[in-house]
mmCIF file of C-alpha atoms in Angstrom:
data_model
loop_
_atom_site.group_PDB
_atom_site.id
_atom_site.type_symbol
_atom_site.label_atom_id
_atom_site.label_comp_id
_atom_site.label_asym_id
_atom_site.label_seq_id
_atom_site.Cartn_x
_atom_site.Cartn_y
_atom_site.Cartn_z
ATOM 1 C CA MET H 1 47.643 68.370 1.271
ATOM 2 C CA SER H 2 44.918 70.393 -0.418
ATOM 3 C CA LEU H 3 43.878 73.469 1.539
ATOM 4 C CA ALA H 4 41.801 74.874 -1.318
ATOM 5 C CA GLY H 5 39.871 71.627 -1.684
ATOM 6 C CA GLY H 6 39.260 71.453 2.047
ATOM 7 C CA LEU H 7 37.996 75.029 2.161
ATOM 8 C CA LEU H 8 35.655 74.365 -0.743
ATOM 9 C CA PHE H 9 34.331 71.226 0.927
ATOM 10 C CA TYR H 10 33.555 73.060 4.174
ATOM 11 C CA PHE H 11 31.968 75.919 2.239
ATOM 12 C CA VAL H 12 29.542 73.515 0.542
ATOM 13 C CA LEU H 13 28.935 71.710 3.832
ATOM 14 C CA GLY H 14 28.044 74.957 5.588
ATOM 15 C CA LEU H 15 25.924 76.142 2.687
ATOM 16 C CA THR H 16 23.843 72.950 2.622
ATOM 17 C CA VAL H 17 23.504 72.164 6.338
ATOM 18 C CA ILE H 18 21.509 75.358 6.973
ATOM 19 C CA PRO H 19 18.550 74.520 4.694
ATOM 20 C CA LEU H 20 18.794 70.867 5.761
ATOM 21 C CA SER H 21 18.406 71.717 9.441
ATOM 22 C CA LEU H 22 15.508 74.079 8.777
ATOM 23 C CA LEU H 23 13.776 71.453 6.645
ATOM 24 C CA LEU H 24 14.218 68.853 9.375
ATOM 25 C CA LEU H 25 12.837 71.125 12.091
ATOM 26 C CA LEU H 26 9.831 72.183 10.014
ATOM 27 C CA SER H 27 9.080 68.581 9.054
ATOM 28 C CA ILE H 28 8.908 67.220 12.629
ATOM 29 C CA PRO H 29 5.077 67.348 12.875
ATOM 30 C CA PHE H 30 4.689 65.522 9.563
ATOM 31 C CA THR H 31 7.498 62.950 9.476
ATOM 32 C CA SER H 32 8.832 60.059 11.526
ATOM 33 C CA ARG H 33 12.305 59.818 13.041
ATOM 34 C CA ALA H 34 13.194 57.337 10.287
ATOM 35 C CA ASP H 35 12.078 59.794 7.599
ATOM 36 C CA ARG H 36 14.238 62.553 9.057
ATOM 37 C CA TYR H 37 17.185 60.180 9.397
ATOM 38 C CA ASP H 38 16.853 59.321 5.716
ATOM 39 C CA MET H 39 17.020 63.039 4.879
ATOM 40 C CA ILE H 40 20.299 63.308 6.788
ATOM 41 C CA ARG H 41 21.551 60.122 5.120
ATOM 42 C CA ALA H 42 20.893 61.592 1.662
ATOM 43 C CA TRP H 43 22.732 64.778 2.665
ATOM 44 C CA GLY H 44 25.664 62.725 3.997
ATOM 45 C CA ARG H 45 25.986 60.900 0.691
ATOM 46 C CA LEU H 46 26.001 64.253 -1.077
ATOM 47 C CA MET H 47 28.832 65.417 1.216
ATOM 48 C CA LEU H 48 30.879 62.303 0.429
ATOM 49 C CA THR H 49 30.426 63.051 -3.270
ATOM 50 C CA VAL H 50 31.506 66.653 -2.702
ATOM 51 C CA LEU H 51 34.530 65.418 -0.736
ATOM 52 C CA ARG H 52 35.539 63.160 -3.612
ATOM 53 C CA ARG H 53 35.247 65.927 -6.177
ATOM 54 C CA THR H 54 36.860 68.717 -4.153
ATOM 55 C CA CYS H 55 39.556 66.772 -2.296
ATOM 56 C CA GLY H 56 40.030 63.592 -4.328
ATOM 57 C CA ILE H 57 39.027 61.306 -1.449
ATOM 58 C CA SER H 58 37.337 58.051 -2.471
ATOM 59 C CA THR H 59 36.379 54.878 -0.606
ATOM 60 C CA ARG H 60 37.176 51.163 -0.721
ATOM 61 C CA VAL H 61 35.079 48.779 1.373
ATOM 62 C CA LEU H 62 36.101 45.315 2.541
ATOM 63 C CA GLY H 63 33.721 42.868 4.203
ATOM 64 C CA MET H 64 30.365 44.589 3.686
ATOM 65 C CA GLU H 65 28.874 41.100 3.445
ATOM 66 C CA ASN H 66 29.735 40.650 7.142
ATOM 67 C CA CYS H 67 27.273 43.344 8.165
ATOM 68 C CA PRO H 68 23.879 42.046 9.370
ATOM 69 C CA ALA H 69 20.709 43.583 7.959
ATOM 70 C CA SER H 70 19.665 45.174 11.253
ATOM 71 C CA SER H 71 20.059 45.366 15.029
ATOM 72 C CA ALA H 72 23.773 45.372 15.786
ATOM 73 C CA VAL H 73 26.169 47.443 17.845
ATOM 74 C CA VAL H 74 28.868 48.854 15.580
ATOM 75 C CA LEU H 75 32.227 49.474 17.245
ATOM 76 C CA SER H 76 34.374 51.567 14.933
ATOM 77 C CA LYS H 77 37.861 52.988 14.876
ATOM 78 C CA HIS H 78 37.680 56.792 14.979
ATOM 79 C CA GLN H 79 40.397 58.802 13.210
ATOM 80 C CA SER H 80 38.441 61.680 11.625
ATOM 81 C CA ALA H 81 34.976 63.067 10.939
ATOM 82 C CA TRP H 82 34.890 61.057 7.704
ATOM 83 C CA GLU H 83 33.528 57.904 9.337
ATOM 84 C CA CYS H 84 30.659 59.874 10.892
ATOM 85 C CA PHE H 85 29.443 60.545 7.347
ATOM 86 C CA TRP H 86 30.209 57.137 5.871
ATOM 87 C CA LEU H 87 28.836 54.850 8.580
ATOM 88 C CA GLY H 88 25.514 56.660 8.696
ATOM 89 C CA CYS H 89 25.170 56.652 4.914
ATOM 90 C CA GLU H 90 26.406 53.266 3.785
ATOM 91 C CA LEU H 91 25.681 50.663 6.458
ATOM 92 C CA PRO H 92 22.582 48.606 5.589
ATOM 93 C CA PHE H 93 20.575 49.823 8.590
ATOM 94 C CA ARG H 94 19.754 53.180 10.119
ATOM 95 C CA CYS H 95 22.265 54.078 12.823
ATOM 96 C CA ALA H 96 21.731 55.729 16.184
ATOM 97 C CA TYR H 97 24.994 57.483 17.013
ATOM 98 C CA VAL H 98 26.192 57.975 20.571
ATOM 99 C CA TYR H 99 27.370 61.569 20.956
ATOM 100 C CA LYS H 100 27.735 64.363 23.500
ATOM 101 C CA GLU H 101 24.332 65.927 24.167
ATOM 102 C CA SER H 102 25.946 69.384 24.155
ATOM 103 C CA LEU H 103 26.381 69.078 20.370
ATOM 104 C CA ASN H 104 22.638 69.652 20.046
ATOM 105 C CA ARG H 105 23.243 73.305 20.888
ATOM 106 C CA ILE H 106 25.448 73.953 17.842
ATOM 107 C CA PRO H 107 23.451 76.113 15.404
ATOM 108 C CA PHE H 108 22.055 74.233 12.412
ATOM 109 C CA PHE H 109 24.247 71.099 12.640
ATOM 110 C CA GLY H 110 23.227 70.451 16.238
ATOM 111 C CA TRP H 111 19.608 71.224 15.475
ATOM 112 C CA ALA H 112 19.685 68.620 12.721
ATOM 113 C CA LEU H 113 21.009 66.056 15.212
ATOM 114 C CA TRP H 114 18.359 66.996 17.764
ATOM 115 C CA SER H 115 15.548 66.651 15.227
ATOM 116 C CA VAL H 116 16.286 62.940 14.780
ATOM 117 C CA GLY H 117 16.549 62.197 18.502
ATOM 118 C CA LEU H 118 19.537 59.873 18.471
ATOM 119 C CA LEU H 119 21.685 58.865 21.447
ATOM 120 C CA GLY H 120 22.766 62.195 22.877
ATOM 121 C CA ILE H 121 24.321 61.577 26.301
ATOM 122 C CA ASP H 122 25.168 63.954 29.152
ATOM 123 C CA ARG H 123 28.519 62.475 30.172
ATOM 124 C CA SER H 124 28.671 64.572 33.343
ATOM 125 C CA ASN H 125 25.758 62.525 34.700
ATOM 126 C CA GLY H 126 28.010 59.558 35.489
ATOM 127 C CA ARG H 127 26.086 56.333 36.105
ATOM 128 C CA GLY H 128 22.846 58.023 35.043
ATOM 129 C CA ALA H 129 24.366 58.679 31.629
ATOM 130 C CA PHE H 130 24.962 54.965 31.071
ATOM 131 C CA GLN H 131 21.465 54.086 32.239
ATOM 132 C CA THR H 132 19.989 56.588 29.784
ATOM 133 C CA PHE H 133 22.251 55.276 27.028
ATOM 134 C CA ALA H 134 21.312 51.657 27.770
ATOM 135 C CA THR H 135 17.561 52.341 27.838
ATOM 136 C CA LYS H 136 17.597 54.348 24.607
ATOM 137 C CA GLY H 137 20.080 52.013 22.936
ATOM 138 C CA VAL H 138 18.056 48.868 23.598
ATOM 139 C CA SER H 139 14.950 50.664 22.288
ATOM 140 C CA PHE H 140 16.713 51.516 19.015
ATOM 141 C CA LEU H 141 18.036 47.967 18.637
ATOM 142 C CA ARG H 142 14.578 46.475 19.155
ATOM 143 C CA GLN H 143 13.302 48.698 16.348
ATOM 144 C CA GLY H 144 15.887 47.245 13.953
ATOM 145 C CA TRP H 145 18.326 50.163 14.105
ATOM 146 C CA GLY H 146 22.045 49.806 14.660
ATOM 147 C CA VAL H 147 23.909 51.674 17.386
ATOM 148 C CA VAL H 148 27.258 53.202 16.377
ATOM 149 C CA ILE H 149 29.875 53.758 19.063
ATOM 150 C CA PHE H 150 33.473 54.935 18.848
ATOM 151 C CA PRO H 151 34.861 53.000 21.825
ATOM 152 C CA GLU H 152 38.038 55.080 22.052
ATOM 153 C CA GLY H 153 35.797 58.011 22.976
ATOM 154 C CA THR H 154 37.545 60.513 20.722
ATOM 155 C CA ARG H 155 39.400 60.793 17.434
ATOM 156 C CA VAL H 156 42.789 59.072 17.609
ATOM 157 C CA ALA H 157 45.585 59.713 15.131
ATOM 158 C CA PRO H 158 46.647 56.856 12.814
ATOM 159 C CA GLY H 159 49.081 54.546 14.568
ATOM 160 C CA SER H 160 47.966 55.600 18.052
ATOM 161 C CA HIS H 161 45.849 53.555 20.431
ATOM 162 C CA VAL H 162 43.525 54.421 23.308
ATOM 163 C CA LYS H 163 42.071 51.732 25.563
ATOM 164 C CA TYR H 164 38.529 50.943 24.481
ATOM 165 C CA LYS H 165 35.603 51.806 26.740
ATOM 166 C CA SER H 166 33.237 48.905 27.344
ATOM 167 C CA GLY H 167 29.860 50.656 27.033
ATOM 168 C CA GLY H 168 29.169 49.403 23.525
ATOM 169 C CA ALA H 169 29.956 45.795 24.406
ATOM 170 C CA ARG H 170 27.817 46.066 27.540
ATOM 171 C CA LEU H 171 24.896 47.340 25.487
ATOM 172 C CA ALA H 172 25.266 44.523 22.939
ATOM 173 C CA VAL H 173 25.344 41.884 25.682
ATOM 174 C CA MET H 174 22.285 43.410 27.377
ATOM 175 C CA ALA H 175 20.323 43.441 24.110
ATOM 176 C CA GLY H 176 21.599 40.089 22.879
ATOM 177 C CA VAL H 177 22.738 41.488 19.530
ATOM 178 C CA PRO H 178 26.097 41.035 17.757
ATOM 179 C CA VAL H 179 28.957 43.509 17.707
ATOM 180 C CA VAL H 180 30.203 44.542 14.270
ATOM 181 C CA PRO H 181 33.868 45.668 14.395
ATOM 182 C CA VAL H 182 34.979 48.319 11.884
ATOM 183 C CA ALA H 183 38.592 49.219 11.073
ATOM 184 C CA LEU H 184 39.687 52.076 8.797
ATOM 185 C CA ASN H 185 42.513 54.413 7.829
ATOM 186 C CA SER H 186 40.635 57.701 7.282
ATOM 187 C CA GLY H 187 43.198 59.679 9.283
ATOM 188 C CA LEU H 188 45.680 59.355 6.414
ATOM 189 C CA VAL H 189 43.565 61.639 4.204
ATOM 190 C CA TRP H 190 41.560 63.623 6.793
ATOM 191 C CA PRO H 191 43.993 64.556 9.591
ATOM 192 C CA LYS H 192 42.515 65.501 12.953
ATOM 193 C CA ASN H 193 41.748 69.234 13.321
ATOM 194 C CA SER H 194 42.914 69.975 9.780
ATOM 195 C CA ILE H 195 41.017 71.898 7.113
ATOM 196 C CA ALA H 196 43.411 70.667 4.428
ATOM 197 C CA LYS H 197 42.841 67.168 3.066
ATOM 198 C CA ARG H 198 45.063 64.644 1.281
ATOM 199 C CA PRO H 199 43.824 63.018 -1.926
ATOM 200 C CA GLY H 200 43.613 59.263 -1.536
ATOM 201 C CA VAL H 201 41.478 56.243 -0.786
ATOM 202 C CA VAL H 202 39.923 55.540 2.601
ATOM 203 C CA THR H 203 39.717 51.806 3.185
ATOM 204 C CA VAL H 204 36.993 50.540 5.511
ATOM 205 C CA SER H 205 37.141 46.945 6.705
ATOM 206 C CA ILE H 206 34.104 45.347 8.350
ATOM 207 C CA GLY H 207 34.830 42.278 10.424
ATOM 208 C CA ARG H 208 32.662 39.256 11.053
ATOM 209 C CA PRO H 209 29.963 39.835 13.685
ATOM 210 C CA ILE H 210 31.047 39.005 17.215
ATOM 211 C CA GLU H 211 28.383 37.007 19.026
ATOM 212 C CA THR H 212 27.469 38.214 22.510
ATOM 213 C CA ARG H 213 25.038 35.642 23.870
ATOM 214 C CA GLY H 214 26.466 33.803 26.865
ATOM 215 C CA ARG H 215 29.583 35.993 26.927
ATOM 216 C CA SER H 216 30.769 38.776 29.203
ATOM 217 C CA ALA H 217 31.020 42.370 28.020
ATOM 218 C CA ARG H 218 34.717 42.353 28.848
ATOM 219 C CA GLU H 219 35.358 39.319 26.638
ATOM 220 C CA VAL H 220 33.383 40.829 23.744
ATOM 221 C CA ASN H 221 35.100 44.202 24.092
ATOM 222 C CA GLU H 222 38.578 42.673 24.159
ATOM 223 C CA GLU H 223 37.867 40.599 21.045
ATOM 224 C CA ALA H 224 36.549 43.643 19.182
ATOM 225 C CA GLU H 225 39.489 45.801 20.261
ATOM 226 C CA ALA H 226 42.047 43.200 19.211
ATOM 227 C CA TRP H 227 40.517 42.794 15.747
ATOM 228 C CA ILE H 228 39.967 46.508 15.094
ATOM 229 C CA GLU H 229 43.474 47.488 16.159
ATOM 230 C CA ALA H 230 45.193 44.703 14.198
ATOM 231 C CA GLU H 231 43.170 45.412 11.072
ATOM 232 C CA SER H 232 43.579 49.199 11.342
ATOM 233 C CA THR H 233 47.344 48.720 11.626
ATOM 234 C CA ARG H 234 47.299 46.558 8.498
ATOM 235 C CA LEU H 235 45.249 49.170 6.625
ATOM 236 C CA LEU H 236 47.561 51.933 7.817
ATOM 237 C CA ARG H 237 50.617 50.133 6.458
ATOM 238 C CA SER H 238 48.975 49.336 3.124
ATOM 239 C CA GLY H 239 47.655 52.889 2.809
ATOM 240 C CA ARG H 240 51.134 54.361 3.162
ATOM 241 C CA ASN H 241 52.654 52.095 0.529
#
């Protein structure tokens, strides 16, 4: 584990997110949502480069050819903050993330999120939260964006499993777009709630799109969960060897 590398990474992250957020806020009258997203995407790629140089964490990608060019619901394993950077930077379409609306209130980082107007949801609103999510999500998908959802609802340590929530599959079925399952082993190098990082390679595996037309959300969700969990287990074993 490298504590020094982790501290340096977070120092650079904090140093750069402040001017980024101010630039995004000041640019709102003159730029589109897509323009501001692309600014965040460029910053995310910079952070992945910084992570590689400070902590020795690189990336291997399997199955990128399985990813459609636009309009898909991405269901991803969630082991660390790493995938929040990578998915938004490297998938072939712009991604609307589903996240807690309260994050918008975090100084600088939250302001940057708010400036793009992604899928911030007030989870305390119950059924209303899903209706808001569905309306906004379908709108993004019709504009050619992808919607990224972590169906476990939180970061889960490598080797652990939480039953998947069905909201992402329900959205995909409603919009008639495919689900793209994503497995990974990022938790091996970026442990949950840890500043220190382990040098190594994060492997991301993108599965074949799961068709949703004529299928139930439950069936789609179960297929995605089975593939993601089996593939993440395989990646976990290979990553430890």
